[in-house]
């Protein structure tokens, strides 16, 4: 926690407030993206779409949420969207804090004690909020980081499979699924079930008991694991974890990640069935793997049998009426196009309070409320007159200075000097 506090202290007060506001606005926009995904998911389910189609939807949602968060960190926002007063309350509070912090002492300038105390209090409050947020990000990311480190270390003691029989089955499975990337196959004494990870250099790890498997069992397992490789599931597993870290306070991020995980598993199951594996044989293998996994420590890798969702997977596998045909590649192109169509406008959106909220703030007794309001009013064509009136008649020199600056009638340096000047 001390490291996070030091990091927050190293960021300027105004920048900390801006970071807090960008996180909040990203969360609001992410809520809109998830709402679109929920409606699309409902339509896909009613249409009887495959798990692979739904997994494409969740991948698109994950990428969109990540892009929106990154987009909040640059100042180029050309679409203004107003939000209701209830949702705008945190934006207004952080905006007031920025006004106070911006009026903090400038070296060599005289400033009243009440402004210094207000600025110090505002900076401390916003920095505490940022420290809590950063702590949540770290807590969520740590398990994935620890797994990556441990997995790399474990590979040093695992045995790389080079046996001709095993490699023949591996290459045959790659050909069946159309996996172009080279896949390394390991046997690890510490592994309990088959699992897969890796982005650029995918790895499949099998437990030692796999040495006793027959060719049909090994082929089934490799069909499932290479299905993850073909779809790039590990990449999106990591991205979804990053999204959960950035939006750890938002329940929708966890819900999207869980749906992505579940539909990726169902999609791989469909690929196994589509490859000609008997449904009963595959279901029996999943149940056996689940029994082995029971009581074992949780893993971050993509395992053959996940703890959650096994009942739904078995029901889908044993349902002879369930369609398990893989999607055509055109669907992936459509998913990319839909993602871009969502991300581009969402990344350019700047959220702001409504005009009514801003005009109400202009009657607030606190100068920082009026200063924040006049900055927003000056950017609206229908309220320029109110901003000009504030620039001339507001009782606070700080508000008048912010109004002149917002209207382009003063430079940042002259506005700053006026902001800290008292009557």
Coordinates of C-alpha atoms in Angstrom, one line a residue:
X1 CA 0.0 0.0 0.0
X2 CA 2.9 2.4 0.7
X3 CA 4.1 1.9 -2.9
X4 CA 0.7 2.8 -4.2
X5 CA 0.6 5.8 -1.9
X6 CA 4.0 7.0 -3.2
X7 CA 2.8 6.5 -6.8
X8 CA -0.3 8.6 -6.1
X9 CA 1.7 11.3 -4.4
X10 CA 4.1 11.4 -7.4
X11 CA 1.1 12.5 -9.6
X12 CA 0.0 16.1 -9.6
X13 CA -3.2 16.9 -7.8
X14 CA -5.1 18.0 -10.9
X15 CA -3.8 14.9 -12.7
X16 CA -5.1 12.6 -9.9
X17 CA -8.5 14.2 -10.1
X18 CA -8.5 13.8 -13.9
X19 CA -7.5 10.1 -13.5
X20 CA -10.4 9.5 -11.1
X21 CA -12.9 11.2 -13.4
X22 CA -11.6 9.2 -16.4
X23 CA -12.1 6.0 -14.6
X24 CA -15.6 6.9 -13.6
X25 CA -16.6 8.0 -17.1
X26 CA -15.0 4.9 -18.6
X27 CA -17.2 2.8 -16.2
X28 CA -20.3 4.6 -17.4
X29 CA -19.5 4.0 -21.0
X30 CA -18.6 0.4 -20.3
X31 CA -22.1 0.0 -18.8
X32 CA -23.6 1.1 -22.1
X33 CA -21.4 -1.4 -24.0
X34 CA -22.4 -4.2 -21.7
X35 CA -26.0 -3.3 -22.2
X36 CA -25.6 -3.6 -25.9
X37 CA -23.8 -7.0 -25.4
X38 CA -26.7 -8.2 -23.2
X39 CA -29.3 -7.4 -25.9
X40 CA -27.1 -9.0 -28.6
X41 CA -26.5 -12.1 -26.5
X42 CA -30.3 -12.5 -25.9
X43 CA -30.9 -12.3 -29.6
X44 CA -28.2 -14.9 -30.4
X45 CA -29.6 -17.3 -27.8
X46 CA -33.2 -16.9 -29.2
X47 CA -31.8 -17.5 -32.7
X48 CA -30.1 -20.7 -31.5
X49 CA -26.6 -19.4 -32.3
X50 CA -23.6 -21.4 -31.3
X51 CA -21.3 -20.9 -28.3
X52 CA -18.6 -19.7 -30.7
X53 CA -20.9 -16.9 -31.9
X54 CA -21.5 -15.9 -28.3
X55 CA -17.8 -16.0 -27.5
X56 CA -17.1 -13.6 -30.4
X57 CA -19.6 -11.3 -28.8
X58 CA -17.9 -11.4 -25.4
X59 CA -14.5 -10.9 -27.0
X60 CA -15.8 -7.8 -28.8
X61 CA -17.2 -6.5 -25.5
X62 CA -13.8 -7.1 -23.7
X63 CA -11.9 -5.3 -26.4
X64 CA -14.4 -2.4 -26.4
X65 CA -14.2 -2.0 -22.7
X66 CA -10.5 -1.9 -22.8
X67 CA -10.4 0.5 -25.7
X68 CA -12.8 2.9 -23.9
X69 CA -10.7 2.9 -20.8
X70 CA -7.5 3.7 -22.8
X71 CA -9.5 6.3 -24.8
X72 CA -10.3 8.2 -21.6
X73 CA -6.5 8.9 -21.1
X74 CA -6.2 11.1 -24.2
X75 CA -7.8 14.6 -24.4
X76 CA -9.2 14.3 -27.9
X77 CA -13.0 13.8 -27.4
X78 CA -15.2 15.3 -30.0
X79 CA -18.6 13.8 -29.1
X80 CA -20.3 15.4 -26.1
X81 CA -22.9 13.4 -24.2
X82 CA -24.8 14.8 -21.2
X83 CA -25.7 12.5 -18.3
X84 CA -28.5 12.8 -15.7
X85 CA -27.9 14.5 -12.5
X86 CA -27.7 11.3 -10.4
X87 CA -24.9 9.9 -12.7
X88 CA -23.2 13.3 -13.0
X89 CA -22.8 13.7 -9.3
X90 CA -19.4 12.1 -9.1
X91 CA -18.2 14.0 -12.2
X92 CA -19.3 17.3 -10.5
X93 CA -17.6 16.4 -7.3
X94 CA -14.4 15.6 -9.0
X95 CA -14.7 18.7 -11.1
X96 CA -15.1 20.9 -8.0
X97 CA -12.0 19.2 -6.6
X98 CA -10.1 20.1 -9.8
X99 CA -11.1 23.7 -9.4
X100 CA -9.8 23.8 -5.8
X101 CA -6.6 22.0 -6.6
X102 CA -6.0 24.3 -9.6
X103 CA -6.2 27.2 -7.2
X104 CA -3.4 25.7 -5.0
X105 CA -0.4 27.9 -4.2
X106 CA 1.8 28.9 -7.1
X107 CA 5.5 29.4 -6.0
X108 CA 6.2 33.0 -5.2
X109 CA 2.5 34.0 -5.2
X110 CA 0.4 35.1 -2.2
X111 CA -2.6 33.0 -1.3
X112 CA -5.1 32.9 1.5
X113 CA -4.9 30.2 4.1
X114 CA -8.4 28.9 3.4
X115 CA -7.5 28.2 -0.2
X116 CA -4.4 26.3 0.9
X117 CA -6.3 24.2 3.4
X118 CA -9.1 23.5 0.9
X119 CA -6.7 22.5 -1.8
X120 CA -4.7 20.2 0.6
X121 CA -7.9 18.5 1.8
X122 CA -9.2 18.0 -1.8
X123 CA -5.9 16.6 -3.0
X124 CA -5.7 14.2 0.0
X125 CA -9.3 13.0 -0.6
X126 CA -8.8 12.4 -4.3
X127 CA -5.4 10.7 -3.8
X128 CA -6.9 8.4 -1.2
X129 CA -9.6 7.4 -3.7
X130 CA -6.9 6.7 -6.4
X131 CA -4.9 4.7 -3.9
X132 CA -7.9 2.4 -3.2
X133 CA -8.5 2.1 -6.9
X134 CA -4.9 1.2 -7.7
X135 CA -4.9 -1.3 -4.9
X136 CA -7.9 -3.1 -6.4
X137 CA -6.1 -3.2 -9.8
X138 CA -3.1 -4.8 -8.3
X139 CA -5.1 -7.3 -6.3
X140 CA -6.9 -8.5 -9.4
X141 CA -3.8 -8.7 -11.6
X142 CA -1.5 -10.5 -9.1
X143 CA -2.9 -14.0 -9.5
X144 CA -2.4 -14.0 -13.3
X145 CA 1.1 -12.5 -12.9
X146 CA 2.0 -15.1 -10.2
X147 CA 0.7 -17.9 -12.4
X148 CA 2.7 -16.7 -15.4
X149 CA 5.9 -16.7 -13.3
X150 CA 5.2 -20.1 -11.7
X151 CA 4.2 -21.7 -15.1
X152 CA 7.5 -20.5 -16.6
X153 CA 9.4 -22.0 -13.8
X154 CA 7.5 -25.3 -13.9
X155 CA 8.3 -25.8 -17.5
X156 CA 12.0 -26.2 -16.6
X157 CA 11.1 -29.4 -14.7
X158 CA 8.4 -30.5 -17.1
X159 CA 9.2 -33.0 -19.9
X160 CA 8.9 -31.8 -23.5
X161 CA 7.1 -34.5 -25.5
X162 CA 9.0 -35.6 -28.7
X163 CA 7.7 -39.2 -29.0
X164 CA 6.8 -39.9 -32.6
X165 CA 3.4 -41.4 -31.7
X166 CA 2.3 -38.4 -29.6
X167 CA 3.7 -35.9 -32.2
X168 CA 1.8 -37.7 -34.9
X169 CA -1.5 -37.3 -33.0
X170 CA -0.6 -33.7 -32.2
X171 CA 0.1 -32.8 -35.8
X172 CA -3.0 -34.7 -37.0
X173 CA -5.1 -32.7 -34.5
X174 CA -3.6 -29.4 -35.7
X175 CA -4.5 -30.3 -39.2
X176 CA -8.1 -31.2 -38.3
X177 CA -8.6 -27.8 -36.5
X178 CA -6.5 -25.8 -38.9
X179 CA -4.1 -24.6 -36.2
X180 CA -1.2 -22.9 -38.1
X181 CA 1.0 -22.1 -35.0
X182 CA 3.5 -24.5 -33.6
X183 CA 2.3 -26.0 -30.3
X184 CA 4.7 -27.4 -27.7
X185 CA 3.5 -30.4 -25.7
X186 CA 4.7 -31.1 -22.1
X187 CA 4.1 -33.6 -19.4
X188 CA 4.2 -32.2 -15.9
X189 CA 4.1 -34.3 -12.7
X190 CA 2.4 -31.4 -10.9
X191 CA -0.4 -31.0 -13.4
X192 CA -3.8 -32.5 -12.5
X193 CA -5.7 -32.0 -15.7
X194 CA -4.7 -31.0 -19.3
X195 CA -4.3 -27.2 -19.7
X196 CA -3.2 -24.6 -22.2
X197 CA -1.7 -21.2 -22.1
X198 CA 0.6 -18.9 -24.1
X199 CA -0.1 -16.1 -26.6
X200 CA 2.7 -16.2 -29.2
X201 CA 4.1 -19.7 -28.3
X202 CA 1.1 -21.8 -27.1
X203 CA 1.8 -24.6 -24.7
X204 CA -0.3 -27.7 -23.8
X205 CA 0.6 -29.4 -20.5
X206 CA -0.7 -32.9 -19.8
X207 CA -0.6 -34.7 -16.4
X208 CA 1.6 -37.7 -16.0
X209 CA -1.4 -40.0 -16.1
X210 CA -1.6 -39.1 -19.8
X211 CA 1.2 -41.5 -20.5
X212 CA -1.3 -44.3 -19.9
X213 CA -4.0 -42.9 -22.2
X214 CA -4.9 -44.5 -25.5
X215 CA -4.7 -42.7 -28.8
X216 CA -8.4 -41.9 -28.9
X217 CA -8.3 -40.3 -25.4
X218 CA -5.2 -38.3 -26.2
X219 CA -6.8 -37.1 -29.5
X220 CA -10.0 -35.9 -27.6
X221 CA -7.9 -34.0 -25.1
X222 CA -5.8 -32.4 -27.8
X223 CA -8.9 -31.4 -29.8
X224 CA -10.2 -29.5 -26.9
X225 CA -6.9 -27.8 -25.9
X226 CA -5.9 -26.9 -29.5
X227 CA -9.4 -25.5 -29.9
X228 CA -8.4 -22.9 -27.3
X229 CA -5.2 -22.3 -29.3
X230 CA -7.1 -21.9 -32.6
X231 CA -9.5 -19.4 -31.1
X232 CA -6.8 -17.4 -29.3
X233 CA -8.7 -18.0 -26.0
X234 CA -5.7 -17.4 -23.8
X235 CA -5.1 -14.0 -25.2
X236 CA -8.7 -13.0 -24.5
X237 CA -8.5 -14.6 -21.1
X238 CA -5.6 -12.3 -20.2
X239 CA -7.4 -9.3 -21.7
X240 CA -10.6 -10.1 -19.8
X241 CA -8.5 -10.2 -16.6
X242 CA -7.0 -6.8 -17.4
X243 CA -10.5 -5.5 -17.9
X244 CA -11.6 -7.0 -14.6
X245 CA -8.6 -5.2 -13.0
X246 CA -9.3 -1.8 -14.5
X247 CA -13.1 -2.1 -13.7
X248 CA -12.8 -4.2 -10.6
X249 CA -15.5 -2.1 -8.9
X250 CA -17.9 -2.7 -11.8
X251 CA -19.9 -6.0 -11.5
X252 CA -20.5 -6.1 -15.3
X253 CA -16.8 -6.6 -16.0
X254 CA -16.8 -9.8 -13.9
X255 CA -20.0 -10.9 -15.6
X256 CA -18.6 -10.5 -19.1
X257 CA -15.4 -12.3 -18.1
X258 CA -17.4 -15.3 -16.8
X259 CA -19.6 -15.4 -19.9
X260 CA -16.5 -15.3 -22.1
X261 CA -14.9 -18.2 -20.2
X262 CA -18.0 -20.3 -20.2
X263 CA -18.8 -19.8 -23.9
X264 CA -15.1 -20.4 -24.9
X265 CA -15.3 -23.8 -23.1
X266 CA -18.6 -24.6 -24.8
X267 CA -17.1 -23.6 -28.1
X268 CA -14.2 -25.9 -27.7
X269 CA -16.6 -28.7 -26.8
X270 CA -18.5 -28.1 -30.0
X271 CA -15.2 -28.4 -32.0
X272 CA -14.5 -31.7 -30.4
X273 CA -18.0 -33.0 -31.3
X274 CA -17.7 -31.6 -34.8
X275 CA -14.4 -33.5 -35.3
X276 CA -16.4 -36.8 -35.0
X277 CA -15.9 -37.7 -31.3
X278 CA -18.8 -39.6 -29.7
X279 CA -20.7 -37.4 -27.3
X280 CA -20.8 -40.1 -24.6
X281 CA -17.0 -40.7 -24.8
X282 CA -16.3 -37.0 -24.5
X283 CA -18.8 -36.5 -21.6
X284 CA -17.2 -39.4 -19.7
X285 CA -13.8 -37.8 -20.1
X286 CA -15.0 -34.5 -18.8
X287 CA -16.5 -36.1 -15.7
X288 CA -13.3 -38.0 -15.0
X289 CA -11.3 -34.7 -15.4
X290 CA -13.7 -32.9 -13.1
X291 CA -13.3 -35.6 -10.4
X292 CA -9.5 -35.2 -10.5
X293 CA -9.8 -31.4 -10.4
X294 CA -12.0 -31.5 -7.3
X295 CA -10.0 -30.3 -4.3
X296 CA -7.0 -29.2 -6.4
X297 CA -5.8 -25.6 -6.2
X298 CA -7.3 -23.2 -8.8
X299 CA -5.3 -22.5 -11.9
X300 CA -5.3 -19.6 -14.3
X301 CA -4.7 -21.7 -17.4
X302 CA -7.4 -23.0 -19.7
X303 CA -8.1 -26.4 -18.3
X304 CA -10.0 -29.3 -19.9
X305 CA -12.6 -29.3 -17.1
X306 CA -13.3 -26.1 -15.3
X307 CA -15.0 -26.2 -11.9
X308 CA -17.9 -24.0 -12.9
X309 CA -20.3 -24.7 -15.7
X310 CA -19.7 -28.4 -16.0
X311 CA -23.4 -29.3 -15.8
X312 CA -24.2 -26.9 -18.7
X313 CA -21.4 -28.3 -20.8
X314 CA -22.5 -31.9 -20.2
X315 CA -26.1 -31.0 -21.1
X316 CA -24.9 -29.4 -24.4
X317 CA -22.6 -32.3 -25.2
X318 CA -25.2 -35.0 -24.7
X319 CA -27.9 -33.0 -26.5
X320 CA -28.0 -34.7 -29.9
X321 CA -30.1 -31.8 -31.3
X322 CA -27.4 -29.3 -30.4
X323 CA -25.7 -27.9 -33.5
X324 CA -21.9 -27.9 -33.2
X325 CA -20.8 -26.6 -36.6
X326 CA -17.8 -24.2 -36.4
X327 CA -18.5 -20.6 -37.6
X328 CA -17.2 -19.4 -40.9
X329 CA -14.4 -17.0 -40.9
X330 CA -16.7 -14.3 -42.2
X331 CA -18.2 -14.1 -38.7
X332 CA -14.8 -13.2 -37.2
X333 CA -14.5 -10.3 -39.7
X334 CA -18.1 -9.2 -38.8
X335 CA -17.1 -9.2 -35.1
X336 CA -14.1 -7.1 -35.8
X337 CA -16.2 -4.6 -37.8
X338 CA -18.8 -4.5 -35.1
X339 CA -16.1 -3.9 -32.4
X340 CA -14.7 -1.0 -34.4
X341 CA -18.1 0.5 -34.9
X342 CA -18.6 0.5 -31.1
X343 CA -15.1 1.5 -30.1
X344 CA -14.5 4.5 -32.4
X345 CA -17.4 6.6 -31.2
X346 CA -17.3 5.4 -27.6
X347 CA -13.6 6.4 -27.4
X348 CA -14.4 9.9 -28.6
X349 CA -17.2 10.6 -26.1
X350 CA -16.8 13.2 -23.4
X351 CA -19.4 12.9 -20.6
X352 CA -20.7 16.1 -19.1
X353 CA -23.6 17.2 -16.7
X354 CA -26.7 18.5 -18.3
X355 CA -27.3 22.3 -18.7
X356 CA -29.8 22.2 -15.9
X357 CA -27.2 20.7 -13.5
X358 CA -24.7 23.4 -14.5
X359 CA -27.1 26.3 -14.1
X360 CA -28.1 25.0 -10.7
X361 CA -24.4 24.9 -9.7
X362 CA -24.1 28.6 -10.7
X363 CA -26.3 29.4 -7.7
X364 CA -24.1 27.4 -5.3
X365 CA -22.4 29.4 -2.5
X366 CA -19.1 27.6 -3.1
X367 CA -16.8 29.3 -5.6
X368 CA -15.5 26.0 -6.9
X369 CA -19.0 24.8 -7.8
X370 CA -19.6 28.0 -9.8
X371 CA -16.1 27.8 -11.4
X372 CA -16.7 24.2 -12.5
X373 CA -20.2 25.1 -13.8
X374 CA -19.0 28.1 -15.8
X375 CA -16.3 26.0 -17.5
X376 CA -19.0 23.7 -18.7
X377 CA -21.4 26.4 -19.7
X378 CA -18.8 28.2 -21.8
X379 CA -18.5 25.1 -24.0
X380 CA -22.2 25.0 -24.8
X381 CA -23.6 27.2 -27.5
X382 CA -26.8 27.7 -25.7
X383 CA -25.2 29.0 -22.5
X384 CA -22.4 31.3 -23.6
X385 CA -24.3 34.3 -22.3
X386 CA -24.4 32.9 -18.8
X387 CA -20.7 32.2 -18.9
X388 CA -20.1 35.9 -20.0
X389 CA -22.3 37.1 -17.2
X390 CA -20.2 35.1 -14.7
X391 CA -17.0 36.6 -16.2
X392 CA -18.3 40.1 -15.4
X393 CA -20.5 39.8 -12.4
X394 CA -19.6 36.8 -10.2
X395 CA -18.5 37.9 -6.8
X396 CA -15.5 35.6 -6.7
X397 CA -12.4 36.7 -8.7
X398 CA -11.5 33.0 -9.1
X399 CA -14.8 32.3 -10.9
X400 CA -14.4 35.4 -13.1
X401 CA -10.9 34.2 -14.0
X402 CA -12.1 30.7 -14.9
X403 CA -14.9 32.2 -17.0
X404 CA -12.6 34.5 -18.9
X405 CA -10.2 31.5 -19.5
X406 CA -13.1 29.2 -20.7
X407 CA -14.3 32.0 -23.0
X408 CA -10.8 32.4 -24.5
X409 CA -10.4 35.9 -23.1
X410 CA -7.3 35.2 -21.1
X411 CA -4.2 33.0 -21.2
X412 CA -3.7 30.1 -18.7
X413 CA -0.9 32.0 -16.9
X414 CA -3.0 35.1 -16.4
X415 CA -6.0 33.0 -15.3
X416 CA -3.9 31.2 -12.8
X417 CA -2.7 34.4 -11.2
X418 CA -6.2 35.7 -11.0
X419 CA -7.5 32.5 -9.5
X420 CA -5.3 32.7 -6.5
X421 CA -5.9 36.5 -6.0
X422 CA -8.2 37.6 -3.2
X423 CA -10.0 40.9 -2.8

